[in-house]
CSV table of C-alpha atoms in Angstrom, one decimal:
chain,number,residue,atom,x,y,z
A,217,UNK,CA,13.1,-14.1,-36.5
A,218,UNK,CA,12.7,-11.0,-34.2
A,219,UNK,CA,15.7,-9.9,-32.2
A,220,UNK,CA,14.8,-8.9,-28.7
A,221,UNK,CA,16.6,-6.0,-27.0
A,222,UNK,CA,17.4,-7.5,-23.7
A,223,UNK,CA,19.4,-7.0,-20.5
A,224,UNK,CA,19.9,-9.6,-17.9
A,225,UNK,CA,21.9,-10.7,-14.8
A,226,UNK,CA,23.0,-14.2,-13.8
A,227,UNK,CA,24.1,-14.5,-10.2
A,228,UNK,CA,24.9,-16.8,-7.3
A,229,UNK,CA,24.2,-16.5,-3.6
A,230,UNK,CA,26.7,-18.8,-1.8
A,231,UNK,CA,25.0,-18.3,1.6
A,232,UNK,CA,21.6,-19.6,0.3
A,233,UNK,CA,23.2,-22.0,-2.2
A,234,UNK,CA,21.0,-20.3,-4.8
A,235,UNK,CA,21.5,-19.3,-8.4
A,236,UNK,CA,19.3,-17.0,-10.5
A,237,UNK,CA,18.5,-14.9,-13.5
A,238,UNK,CA,16.8,-11.5,-13.7
A,239,UNK,CA,15.9,-10.2,-17.2
A,240,UNK,CA,13.9,-7.5,-19.0
A,241,UNK,CA,13.3,-7.2,-22.7
A,242,UNK,CA,11.4,-5.4,-25.4
A,243,UNK,CA,10.0,-8.9,-26.4
A,244,UNK,CA,7.0,-10.7,-25.3
A,245,UNK,CA,7.4,-13.5,-22.6
A,246,UNK,CA,11.1,-13.1,-22.2
A,247,UNK,CA,10.9,-15.6,-19.3
A,248,UNK,CA,10.1,-18.3,-21.9
A,249,UNK,CA,13.3,-17.7,-23.8
A,250,UNK,CA,16.2,-16.3,-21.7
A,251,UNK,CA,16.6,-17.8,-18.2
A,252,UNK,CA,17.7,-21.3,-17.3
A,253,UNK,CA,18.5,-22.2,-13.7
A,254,UNK,CA,19.3,-25.4,-11.8
A,255,UNK,CA,20.4,-25.7,-8.2
A,256,UNK,CA,22.9,-28.5,-8.9
A,257,UNK,CA,24.5,-26.6,-11.8
A,258,UNK,CA,24.1,-22.8,-12.1
A,259,UNK,CA,22.3,-20.3,-14.2
A,260,UNK,CA,22.4,-19.4,-17.9
A,261,UNK,CA,20.9,-16.4,-19.7
A,262,UNK,CA,20.8,-16.8,-23.5
A,263,UNK,CA,19.8,-13.8,-25.6
A,264,UNK,CA,20.2,-11.6,-28.7
A,265,UNK,CA,19.3,-14.1,-31.5
A,266,UNK,CA,18.9,-16.5,-28.6
A,267,UNK,CA,20.0,-20.1,-29.0
A,268,UNK,CA,17.7,-21.7,-26.4
A,269,UNK,CA,19.8,-24.9,-26.5
A,270,UNK,CA,22.5,-22.9,-24.7
A,271,UNK,CA,20.2,-23.2,-21.6
A,272,UNK,CA,20.0,-27.0,-21.0
A,273,UNK,CA,23.3,-27.7,-22.7
A,274,UNK,CA,25.1,-25.1,-20.6
A,275,UNK,CA,23.5,-26.5,-17.4
A,276,UNK,CA,24.6,-30.0,-18.4
A,277,UNK,CA,28.2,-28.8,-18.9
A,278,UNK,CA,28.1,-27.0,-15.5
A,279,UNK,CA,26.7,-30.1,-13.9
A,280,UNK,CA,29.6,-32.1,-15.2
A,281,UNK,CA,32.0,-29.9,-13.4
A,282,UNK,CA,33.0,-27.5,-16.2
A,283,UNK,CA,33.7,-23.9,-15.2
A,284,UNK,CA,31.6,-21.1,-16.7
A,285,UNK,CA,34.4,-19.9,-19.1
A,286,UNK,CA,34.7,-23.4,-20.6
A,287,UNK,CA,30.9,-23.7,-20.9
A,288,UNK,CA,30.7,-20.5,-22.9
A,289,UNK,CA,33.6,-21.5,-25.1
A,290,UNK,CA,32.0,-24.9,-25.9
A,291,UNK,CA,28.5,-23.5,-26.5
A,292,UNK,CA,29.7,-20.8,-28.9
A,293,UNK,CA,32.3,-23.0,-30.5
A,294,UNK,CA,29.7,-25.5,-31.6
A,295,UNK,CA,27.4,-22.8,-33.0
A,296,UNK,CA,27.9,-21.5,-36.6
A,297,UNK,CA,25.8,-18.4,-35.7
A,298,UNK,CA,27.7,-17.6,-32.5
A,299,UNK,CA,28.5,-14.0,-33.5
A,300,UNK,CA,24.8,-13.2,-33.3
A,301,UNK,CA,24.5,-14.7,-29.8
A,302,UNK,CA,24.9,-13.3,-26.3
A,303,UNK,CA,25.1,-15.5,-23.2
A,304,UNK,CA,25.9,-15.1,-19.5
A,305,UNK,CA,26.8,-18.1,-17.2
A,306,UNK,CA,27.4,-18.5,-13.5
A,307,UNK,CA,28.2,-21.9,-12.0
A,308,UNK,CA,27.5,-23.1,-8.5
A,309,UNK,CA,31.3,-23.3,-8.1
A,310,UNK,CA,31.3,-19.4,-8.4
A,311,UNK,CA,32.8,-19.3,-11.9
A,312,UNK,CA,31.3,-16.6,-14.2
A,313,UNK,CA,31.7,-15.9,-17.9
A,314,UNK,CA,29.8,-14.2,-20.7
A,315,UNK,CA,30.0,-13.8,-24.5
A,316,UNK,CA,28.8,-11.0,-26.7
A,317,UNK,CA,29.0,-11.8,-30.4
A,318,UNK,CA,30.4,-9.2,-32.9
A,319,UNK,CA,27.1,-9.2,-34.8
A,320,UNK,CA,25.0,-8.2,-31.7
A,321,UNK,CA,23.4,-4.8,-32.2
A,322,UNK,CA,24.8,-1.8,-30.3
A,323,UNK,CA,25.0,-1.1,-27.6
A,324,UNK,CA,25.9,-4.7,-26.6
A,325,UNK,CA,28.3,-5.9,-24.0
A,326,UNK,CA,28.8,-7.6,-20.7
A,327,UNK,CA,30.5,-7.1,-17.3
A,328,UNK,CA,31.5,-9.7,-14.7
A,329,UNK,CA,32.0,-9.5,-11.0
A,330,UNK,CA,32.2,-11.9,-8.0
A,331,UNK,CA,29.4,-14.4,-8.4
A,332,UNK,CA,27.6,-12.5,-11.2
A,333,UNK,CA,27.6,-11.4,-14.8
A,334,UNK,CA,25.4,-8.7,-16.5
A,335,UNK,CA,24.9,-8.6,-20.2
A,336,UNK,CA,22.7,-6.7,-22.7
A,337,UNK,CA,22.1,-5.8,-26.3
A,338,UNK,CA,20.4,-3.0,-28.2
A,339,UNK,CA,20.9,-0.9,-25.1
A,340,UNK,CA,20.9,2.9,-24.9
A,341,UNK,CA,24.4,2.9,-23.4
A,342,UNK,CA,27.1,1.0,-21.5
A,343,UNK,CA,25.9,2.8,-18.4
A,344,UNK,CA,23.0,0.4,-18.3
A,345,UNK,CA,25.3,-2.5,-17.5
A,346,UNK,CA,27.5,-0.5,-15.2
A,347,UNK,CA,24.5,0.5,-13.1
A,348,UNK,CA,23.3,-3.1,-12.9
A,349,UNK,CA,26.7,-4.3,-11.8
A,350,UNK,CA,27.2,-1.6,-9.2
A,351,UNK,CA,23.7,-1.9,-7.8
A,352,UNK,CA,23.9,-5.7,-7.5
A,353,UNK,CA,27.2,-5.4,-5.6
A,354,UNK,CA,25.8,-2.8,-3.2
A,355,UNK,CA,22.2,-3.7,-2.8
A,356,UNK,CA,20.9,-5.2,0.5
A,357,UNK,CA,18.5,-8.1,0.9
A,358,UNK,CA,18.6,-11.6,-0.5
A,359,UNK,CA,19.4,-12.7,-4.1
A,360,UNK,CA,15.9,-12.0,-5.5
A,361,UNK,CA,15.9,-8.4,-4.1
A,362,UNK,CA,19.4,-7.8,-5.5
A,363,UNK,CA,18.4,-9.1,-8.9
A,364,UNK,CA,15.3,-6.9,-9.1
A,365,UNK,CA,17.3,-3.9,-7.9
A,366,UNK,CA,19.8,-4.5,-10.7
A,367,UNK,CA,17.0,-4.6,-13.3
A,368,UNK,CA,15.6,-1.3,-12.0
A,369,UNK,CA,19.0,0.3,-12.0
A,370,UNK,CA,19.7,-0.8,-15.6
A,371,UNK,CA,16.4,0.5,-16.8
A,372,UNK,CA,16.9,3.8,-15.1
A,373,UNK,CA,20.4,4.2,-16.5
A,374,UNK,CA,19.1,3.8,-20.1
A,375,UNK,CA,17.8,0.3,-20.6
A,376,UNK,CA,16.6,-1.0,-23.9
A,377,UNK,CA,16.6,1.3,-26.9
A,378,UNK,CA,13.3,-0.2,-28.0
A,379,UNK,CA,11.5,0.1,-24.7
A,380,UNK,CA,10.0,-2.3,-22.2
A,381,UNK,CA,7.6,-5.2,-22.5
A,382,UNK,CA,8.4,-8.3,-20.3
A,383,UNK,CA,10.5,-9.3,-17.4
A,384,UNK,CA,11.3,-12.5,-15.4
A,385,UNK,CA,12.9,-13.6,-12.2
A,386,UNK,CA,14.0,-17.3,-11.9
A,387,UNK,CA,16.0,-18.6,-8.9
A,388,UNK,CA,16.8,-22.2,-7.9
A,389,UNK,CA,18.1,-23.6,-4.7
A,390,UNK,CA,18.1,-27.2,-3.3
A,391,UNK,CA,14.5,-28.2,-2.2
A,392,UNK,CA,13.5,-24.6,-2.7
A,393,UNK,CA,10.3,-25.4,-4.7
A,394,UNK,CA,6.8,-25.8,-3.5
A,395,UNK,CA,6.7,-28.3,-0.6
A,396,UNK,CA,10.4,-28.9,-1.1
A,397,UNK,CA,9.7,-31.2,-4.0
A,398,UNK,CA,12.0,-29.4,-6.6
A,399,UNK,CA,14.6,-26.7,-6.8
A,400,UNK,CA,12.3,-24.0,-8.4
A,401,UNK,CA,12.5,-21.5,-5.5
A,402,UNK,CA,11.3,-18.4,-7.3
A,403,UNK,CA,9.6,-18.4,-10.7
A,404,UNK,CA,7.9,-15.1,-11.6
A,405,UNK,CA,7.1,-13.8,-15.0
A,406,UNK,CA,5.5,-10.7,-16.5
A,407,UNK,CA,4.9,-11.5,-20.2
A,408,UNK,CA,3.5,-8.2,-21.5
A,409,UNK,CA,3.3,-4.9,-19.5
A,410,UNK,CA,4.0,-1.2,-19.9
A,411,UNK,CA,6.2,-1.3,-16.8
A,412,UNK,CA,7.3,-4.9,-16.5
A,413,UNK,CA,10.0,-4.5,-13.9
A,414,UNK,CA,7.6,-2.7,-11.5
A,415,UNK,CA,5.0,-5.3,-12.1
A,416,UNK,CA,7.6,-8.1,-11.6
A,417,UNK,CA,8.5,-6.6,-8.2
A,418,UNK,CA,4.8,-6.3,-7.2
A,419,UNK,CA,4.1,-10.0,-8.2
A,420,UNK,CA,7.3,-11.2,-6.6
A,421,UNK,CA,6.2,-9.6,-3.2
A,422,UNK,CA,2.9,-11.6,-3.3
A,423,UNK,CA,4.8,-14.7,-4.3
A,424,UNK,CA,7.3,-14.2,-1.5
A,425,UNK,CA,4.7,-13.7,1.2
A,426,UNK,CA,2.6,-16.6,-0.1
A,427,UNK,CA,5.2,-19.3,-0.9
A,428,UNK,CA,8.5,-18.5,0.7
A,429,UNK,CA,9.2,-19.3,4.4
A,430,UNK,CA,11.0,-17.1,6.9
A,431,UNK,CA,12.6,-17.7,10.2
A,432,UNK,CA,10.3,-17.2,13.2
A,433,UNK,CA,10.7,-13.8,15.0
A,434,UNK,CA,12.1,-13.6,18.5
A,435,UNK,CA,9.1,-11.4,19.5
A,436,UNK,CA,6.0,-10.0,17.9
A,437,UNK,CA,4.1,-6.7,18.3
A,438,UNK,CA,0.4,-6.0,18.3
A,439,UNK,CA,-1.4,-3.4,16.2
A,440,UNK,CA,-2.5,-0.3,18.1
A,441,UNK,CA,-3.0,3.4,17.7
A,442,UNK,CA,-3.2,5.1,14.2
A,443,UNK,CA,-1.8,2.0,12.5
A,444,UNK,CA,-4.6,-0.2,14.0
A,445,UNK,CA,-7.2,2.3,12.7
A,446,UNK,CA,-5.7,2.3,9.2
A,447,UNK,CA,-5.3,-1.5,9.0
A,448,UNK,CA,-8.9,-1.8,10.3
A,449,UNK,CA,-10.1,0.6,7.6
A,450,UNK,CA,-8.4,-1.4,5.0
A,451,UNK,CA,-10.1,-4.6,6.2
A,452,UNK,CA,-13.4,-2.7,6.1
A,453,UNK,CA,-12.7,-1.6,2.5
A,454,UNK,CA,-11.9,-5.2,1.5
A,455,UNK,CA,-15.1,-6.5,3.1
A,456,UNK,CA,-13.5,-8.5,5.9
A,457,UNK,CA,-14.5,-6.3,8.8
A,458,UNK,CA,-17.9,-4.5,9.4
A,459,UNK,CA,-17.0,-2.7,12.6
A,460,UNK,CA,-15.7,0.8,13.3
A,461,UNK,CA,-11.9,0.8,13.4
A,462,UNK,CA,-10.3,2.3,16.4
A,463,UNK,CA,-6.9,2.4,18.2
A,464,UNK,CA,-7.5,-1.0,19.8
A,465,UNK,CA,-7.0,-4.0,17.4
A,466,UNK,CA,-9.2,-6.5,19.2
A,467,UNK,CA,-10.7,-10.0,18.7
A,468,UNK,CA,-13.1,-9.0,15.9
A,469,UNK,CA,-10.3,-7.2,14.0
A,470,UNK,CA,-8.1,-10.3,14.4
A,471,UNK,CA,-10.8,-12.5,13.1
A,472,UNK,CA,-11.1,-10.2,10.1
A,473,UNK,CA,-7.3,-10.4,9.6
A,474,UNK,CA,-7.5,-14.2,9.9
A,475,UNK,CA,-10.1,-14.2,7.1
A,476,UNK,CA,-7.8,-12.0,5.0
A,477,UNK,CA,-4.9,-14.4,5.7
A,478,UNK,CA,-6.9,-17.4,4.6
A,479,UNK,CA,-8.3,-15.7,1.5
A,480,UNK,CA,-4.9,-14.8,0.3
A,481,UNK,CA,-3.2,-18.1,1.1
A,482,UNK,CA,-0.7,-16.6,3.6
A,483,UNK,CA,-0.7,-19.7,5.8
A,484,UNK,CA,3.1,-19.8,5.7
A,485,UNK,CA,2.9,-17.1,8.5
A,486,UNK,CA,0.9,-17.3,11.7
A,487,UNK,CA,-1.6,-14.6,12.5
A,488,UNK,CA,0.7,-13.2,15.1
A,489,UNK,CA,3.6,-12.9,12.7
A,490,UNK,CA,1.3,-11.3,10.1
A,491,UNK,CA,0.1,-8.7,12.6
A,492,UNK,CA,3.7,-8.0,13.6
A,493,UNK,CA,4.6,-7.6,10.0
A,494,UNK,CA,1.8,-5.0,9.5
A,495,UNK,CA,3.0,-3.1,12.6
A,496,UNK,CA,6.6,-2.9,11.3
A,497,UNK,CA,5.8,-2.4,7.6
A,498,UNK,CA,2.8,-0.2,7.4
A,499,UNK,CA,4.6,3.2,7.5
A,500,UNK,CA,7.0,2.0,4.8
A,501,UNK,CA,4.1,1.7,2.3
A,502,UNK,CA,1.6,3.9,0.5
A,503,UNK,CA,-1.7,3.4,-1.3
A,504,UNK,CA,-4.7,1.5,0.1
A,505,UNK,CA,-6.6,-1.7,0.1
A,506,UNK,CA,-5.1,-5.1,-0.6
A,507,UNK,CA,-2.1,-3.6,-2.4
A,508,UNK,CA,-1.0,-1.8,0.7
A,509,UNK,CA,-1.8,-4.7,3.0
A,510,UNK,CA,0.4,-7.1,1.0
A,511,UNK,CA,3.2,-4.5,0.6
A,512,UNK,CA,3.2,-3.8,4.3
A,513,UNK,CA,3.4,-7.5,5.2
A,514,UNK,CA,6.3,-7.9,2.8
A,515,UNK,CA,8.2,-5.0,4.3
A,516,UNK,CA,7.5,-6.2,7.8
A,517,UNK,CA,8.6,-9.7,7.0
A,518,UNK,CA,11.8,-8.6,5.3
A,519,UNK,CA,13.7,-8.3,8.6
A,520,UNK,CA,13.4,-12.1,8.9
A,521,UNK,CA,15.8,-14.4,7.1
A,522,UNK,CA,14.4,-16.7,4.4
A,523,UNK,CA,14.7,-20.4,5.1
């Protein structure tokens, strides 16, 4: 059985009542193996020679009221191959714990802090985990942004000895799923990519703009000036607008933006909010075309709290 080199973070956001896992590995489809989350229990990351039963069994134990340390002890205590395993656990009660078996390949270890644990194996160095922990504690934004920031930091500090291949972000909160019908708030995977964390962040931003809701802004701005010209040019490039962009973003341009909104399933946000987001986020982005449009909208929406 192949042994993936993996680093991950399990964490809890008490303000959103959310729990999540961020993970990167030199292993295909790490999201199919490592992360397990449930809004009524907590989060589990099972890795090294991963025992995938640790996921559902650990969540059941958390759900029954057992703190994370007891969960880790029970999972590993019942496993004859526990010294080859690595697991991180955070409970909705805020308890955190991890285990790194003696047979995990170096560098392997884990670090715990308030509401989180980071763990990794076959790493370049311990600094990978230290950078993840420090970044998670200091990063701004919501839980998904902080999890992604921790993955970036770990990768930049050393990361996996064997390189990069896949990454995943899984976050649960009560009624957080599509149409409020389950707790699967964020579920994004990159199964095989040269730069999986970068790709995970790109896909997450699209997911965020499309599926996650934000509080309504107190006031909105309209596009004008150079930003109106550049947004108009992007809409021309994408085939939504056949006019000549200028400093006035008028009715025809808004019709084009409305078509862009519908084509990309951005109905979670009104046209006015989308235009406001472009005003606020355009200068924070680079590139062109649809990629810049989506990135600018995401940056512009980021000032608004998620529901």
